[in-house]
mmCIF file of C-alpha atoms and ligand atoms in Angstrom:
data_model
loop_
_atom_site.group_PDB
_atom_site.id
_atom_site.type_symbol
_atom_site.label_atom_id
_atom_site.label_comp_id
_atom_site.label_asym_id
_atom_site.label_seq_id
_atom_site.Cartn_x
_atom_site.Cartn_y
_atom_site.Cartn_z
ATOM 1 C CA MET A 1 69.549 112.457 117.061
ATOM 2 C CA THR A 2 73.147 113.829 117.156
ATOM 3 C CA TYR A 3 74.944 114.026 120.595
ATOM 4 C CA THR A 4 77.152 117.018 120.989
ATOM 5 C CA SER A 5 80.660 116.138 120.785
ATOM 6 C CA ARG A 6 84.263 117.552 120.866
ATOM 7 C CA ASN A 7 84.793 115.718 117.609
ATOM 8 C CA ASP A 8 85.769 118.204 115.101
ATOM 9 C CA LEU A 9 83.722 116.782 112.201
ATOM 10 C CA SER A 10 80.592 118.883 111.505
ATOM 11 C CA ASP A 11 77.192 117.713 112.706
ATOM 12 C CA HIS A 12 76.262 117.337 109.090
ATOM 13 C CA ILE A 13 79.193 115.095 108.207
ATOM 14 C CA ARG A 14 78.514 112.966 111.385
ATOM 15 C CA LYS A 15 74.889 112.626 110.561
ATOM 16 C CA GLN A 16 75.450 111.564 106.862
ATOM 17 C CA ALA A 17 78.266 109.107 107.719
ATOM 18 C CA SER A 18 76.225 107.657 110.603
ATOM 19 C CA ALA A 19 73.293 106.922 108.099
ATOM 20 C CA LEU A 20 75.756 105.269 105.722
ATOM 21 C CA LEU A 21 77.224 103.099 108.591
ATOM 22 C CA GLN A 22 73.773 102.266 109.814
ATOM 23 C CA ALA A 23 72.751 101.077 106.335
ATOM 24 C CA ARG A 24 75.799 98.552 106.231
ATOM 25 C CA LEU A 25 75.365 97.634 109.935
ATOM 26 C CA SER A 26 71.931 96.226 109.154
ATOM 27 C CA ASP A 27 73.415 94.257 106.189
ATOM 28 C CA ALA A 28 76.328 93.136 108.448
ATOM 29 C CA LEU A 29 73.980 91.872 111.181
ATOM 30 C CA ASP A 30 71.964 90.040 108.582
ATOM 31 C CA LEU A 31 75.092 88.467 106.946
ATOM 32 C CA GLU A 32 76.341 87.593 110.631
ATOM 33 C CA ALA A 33 73.171 85.551 111.080
ATOM 34 C CA GLN A 34 73.259 84.028 107.549
ATOM 35 C CA ALA A 35 76.879 82.625 108.483
ATOM 36 C CA LYS A 36 75.458 80.977 111.629
ATOM 37 C CA GLN A 37 72.518 79.567 109.575
ATOM 38 C CA ALA A 38 75.099 77.829 107.245
ATOM 39 C CA HIS A 39 77.331 76.828 110.361
ATOM 40 C CA TRP A 40 74.349 74.997 111.972
ATOM 41 C CA ASN A 41 72.603 73.402 108.829
ATOM 42 C CA VAL A 42 75.399 72.265 106.445
ATOM 43 C CA LYS A 43 75.436 68.585 105.737
ATOM 44 C CA GLY A 44 77.595 66.328 103.516
ATOM 45 C CA PRO A 45 80.968 64.912 102.978
ATOM 46 C CA HIS A 46 82.910 68.198 103.985
ATOM 47 C CA PHE A 47 80.669 68.781 106.906
ATOM 48 C CA LEU A 48 83.253 69.278 109.754
ATOM 49 C CA GLN A 49 85.473 71.653 107.492
ATOM 50 C CA LEU A 50 82.564 73.842 106.302
ATOM 51 C CA HIS A 51 80.870 73.878 109.817
ATOM 52 C CA GLU A 52 84.092 75.260 111.131
ATOM 53 C CA LEU A 53 84.643 77.618 108.110
ATOM 54 C CA PHE A 54 81.185 79.192 108.407
ATOM 55 C CA ASP A 55 81.839 79.736 112.068
ATOM 56 C CA ARG A 56 84.954 81.612 111.368
ATOM 57 C CA VAL A 57 83.085 83.652 108.805
ATOM 58 C CA HIS A 58 80.579 84.394 111.399
ATOM 59 C CA ASP A 59 83.194 85.530 113.809
ATOM 60 C CA GLU A 60 84.785 87.886 111.180
ATOM 61 C CA ILE A 61 81.413 89.368 110.494
ATOM 62 C CA GLU A 62 80.707 89.751 114.153
ATOM 63 C CA GLN A 63 83.871 92.145 114.299
ATOM 64 C CA PHE A 64 82.454 94.080 111.454
ATOM 65 C CA VAL A 65 79.295 94.716 113.314
ATOM 66 C CA ASP A 66 81.067 96.047 116.259
ATOM 67 C CA LEU A 67 83.273 98.303 114.202
ATOM 68 C CA LEU A 68 80.328 99.762 112.307
ATOM 69 C CA ALA A 69 78.068 100.202 115.361
ATOM 70 C CA GLU A 70 80.897 101.763 117.442
ATOM 71 C CA ARG A 71 81.893 104.200 114.581
ATOM 72 C CA ILE A 72 78.185 105.298 114.730
ATOM 73 C CA THR A 73 78.281 105.920 118.500
ATOM 74 C CA ALA A 74 81.799 107.656 118.326
ATOM 75 C CA LEU A 75 80.100 109.945 115.706
ATOM 76 C CA GLY A 76 77.446 110.878 118.291
ATOM 77 C CA HIS A 77 74.469 108.793 116.866
ATOM 78 C CA ILE A 78 72.502 105.841 118.110
ATOM 79 C CA ALA A 79 73.451 102.428 116.625
ATOM 80 C CA ASP A 80 70.334 100.509 115.891
ATOM 81 C CA GLY A 81 70.956 96.797 116.083
ATOM 82 C CA ARG A 82 67.499 95.686 116.802
ATOM 83 C CA VAL A 83 66.408 92.629 114.962
ATOM 84 C CA THR A 84 63.102 94.382 113.697
ATOM 85 C CA THR A 85 65.377 97.169 112.215
ATOM 86 C CA THR A 86 67.740 94.652 110.636
ATOM 87 C CA ALA A 87 64.898 92.591 109.041
ATOM 88 C CA SER A 88 63.358 95.727 107.546
ATOM 89 C CA ALA A 89 66.524 97.331 106.537
ATOM 90 C CA THR A 90 68.910 94.706 105.211
ATOM 91 C CA THR A 91 69.436 94.726 101.500
ATOM 92 C CA LEU A 92 71.004 91.149 101.266
ATOM 93 C CA TYR A 93 69.420 88.164 99.752
ATOM 94 C CA GLY A 94 67.218 86.113 101.867
ATOM 95 C CA TYR A 95 69.060 82.950 103.023
ATOM 96 C CA PRO A 96 67.629 79.829 101.674
ATOM 97 C CA LEU A 97 66.007 77.776 104.505
ATOM 98 C CA GLU A 98 66.121 74.509 102.560
ATOM 99 C CA ALA A 99 69.855 74.630 101.676
ATOM 100 C CA GLN A 100 71.430 71.337 102.636
ATOM 101 C CA GLY A 101 74.801 70.261 101.094
ATOM 102 C CA GLY A 102 78.043 72.084 101.210
ATOM 103 C CA ALA A 103 77.727 73.579 97.819
ATOM 104 C CA ALA A 104 74.318 74.969 98.507
ATOM 105 C CA HIS A 105 75.503 76.693 101.644
ATOM 106 C CA CYS A 106 78.697 77.877 99.923
ATOM 107 C CA GLN A 107 76.742 79.421 97.032
ATOM 108 C CA ALA A 108 74.202 81.093 99.210
ATOM 109 C CA LEU A 109 76.816 82.618 101.563
ATOM 110 C CA ALA A 110 79.126 83.615 98.748
ATOM 111 C CA ALA A 111 76.197 85.391 97.147
ATOM 112 C CA SER A 112 75.703 87.325 100.366
ATOM 113 C CA LEU A 113 79.406 87.952 100.886
ATOM 114 C CA GLY A 114 79.630 89.200 97.253
ATOM 115 C CA ALA A 115 76.609 91.489 97.672
ATOM 116 C CA PHE A 116 78.036 92.892 100.942
ATOM 117 C CA GLY A 117 81.472 93.307 99.483
ATOM 118 C CA LYS A 118 80.096 95.393 96.528
ATOM 119 C CA LEU A 119 78.117 97.541 98.999
ATOM 120 C CA VAL A 120 81.078 98.123 101.380
ATOM 121 C CA ARG A 121 83.355 98.967 98.439
ATOM 122 C CA ALA A 122 80.873 101.541 97.245
ATOM 123 C CA ALA A 123 80.647 102.902 100.782
ATOM 124 C CA ILE A 124 84.484 103.775 100.751
ATOM 125 C CA ASP A 125 83.823 106.457 98.045
ATOM 126 C CA GLN A 126 80.510 107.456 99.630
ATOM 127 C CA ALA A 127 82.303 108.115 103.039
ATOM 128 C CA ASP A 128 85.081 110.057 101.223
ATOM 129 C CA SER A 129 82.606 112.215 99.346
ATOM 130 C CA ILE A 130 80.851 112.958 102.686
ATOM 131 C CA GLY A 131 84.084 114.085 104.043
ATOM 132 C CA ASP A 132 84.690 111.488 106.686
ATOM 133 C CA ALA A 133 88.124 109.687 105.741
ATOM 134 C CA ASP A 134 88.148 107.682 108.841
ATOM 135 C CA THR A 135 84.752 106.035 108.060
ATOM 136 C CA ALA A 136 86.300 105.448 104.566
ATOM 137 C CA ASP A 137 89.114 103.752 105.965
ATOM 138 C CA LEU A 138 86.956 101.496 108.072
ATOM 139 C CA PHE A 139 84.970 100.518 105.066
ATOM 140 C CA THR A 140 88.235 99.759 103.237
ATOM 141 C CA GLN A 141 89.305 97.536 106.125
ATOM 142 C CA LEU A 142 85.958 95.686 105.900
ATOM 143 C CA SER A 143 86.029 95.408 102.157
ATOM 144 C CA ARG A 144 89.451 93.971 102.211
ATOM 145 C CA GLU A 145 88.340 91.424 104.840
ATOM 146 C CA THR A 146 85.053 90.543 103.009
ATOM 147 C CA ASP A 147 87.104 89.836 99.887
ATOM 148 C CA LYS A 148 89.101 87.373 101.917
ATOM 149 C CA GLN A 149 86.139 85.589 103.447
ATOM 150 C CA LEU A 150 84.490 85.303 99.964
ATOM 151 C CA TRP A 151 87.786 83.697 98.706
ATOM 152 C CA PHE A 152 87.547 81.078 101.389
ATOM 153 C CA VAL A 153 83.936 80.169 100.783
ATOM 154 C CA GLU A 154 84.236 80.344 96.923
ATOM 155 C CA ALA A 155 87.243 78.060 96.912
ATOM 156 C CA HIS A 156 85.031 75.281 97.983
ATOM 157 C CA LEU A 157 82.940 75.875 94.694
ATOM 158 C CA GLN A 158 85.972 75.864 92.415
ATOM 159 C CA ALA A 159 87.948 73.194 90.651
ATOM 160 C CA HIS A 160 85.344 70.370 91.155
HETATM 161 FE FE1 FE2 B 1 78.689 76.278 116.901
#
């Protein structure tokens, strides 16, 4: 449903942009949970550093979730953050339950950050073509920050 609004974007644009935002919201909610999974379960010689890094990644993604959801509601639509919706709609890789060491968790989280970054980067142009420059700007912000988080995680996999 679309709430009526004084927002000057057309109902059609608001509906299309909200669907795009909702797709990435489900991915972001999955990614947020994956970062906590890594935070809780990592073991090994760099435990404390990675434990803290994964929590910082989680906190960044939590902000993405809020930005995405509140853009949907600002456009007059319902943000669906239900766990059941997230589970059925996410397009990210499933997180490996058996991951133990730092490298395994970094690889799993880097794979998901990379996949999410690709989707969000594509969403910039998709939002532009819909005619919603503000949503495109939001995706640009998320894309840039996802690249940074991916760098932090991947740095632990490089120069070994
Ligand atoms: Fe914690």
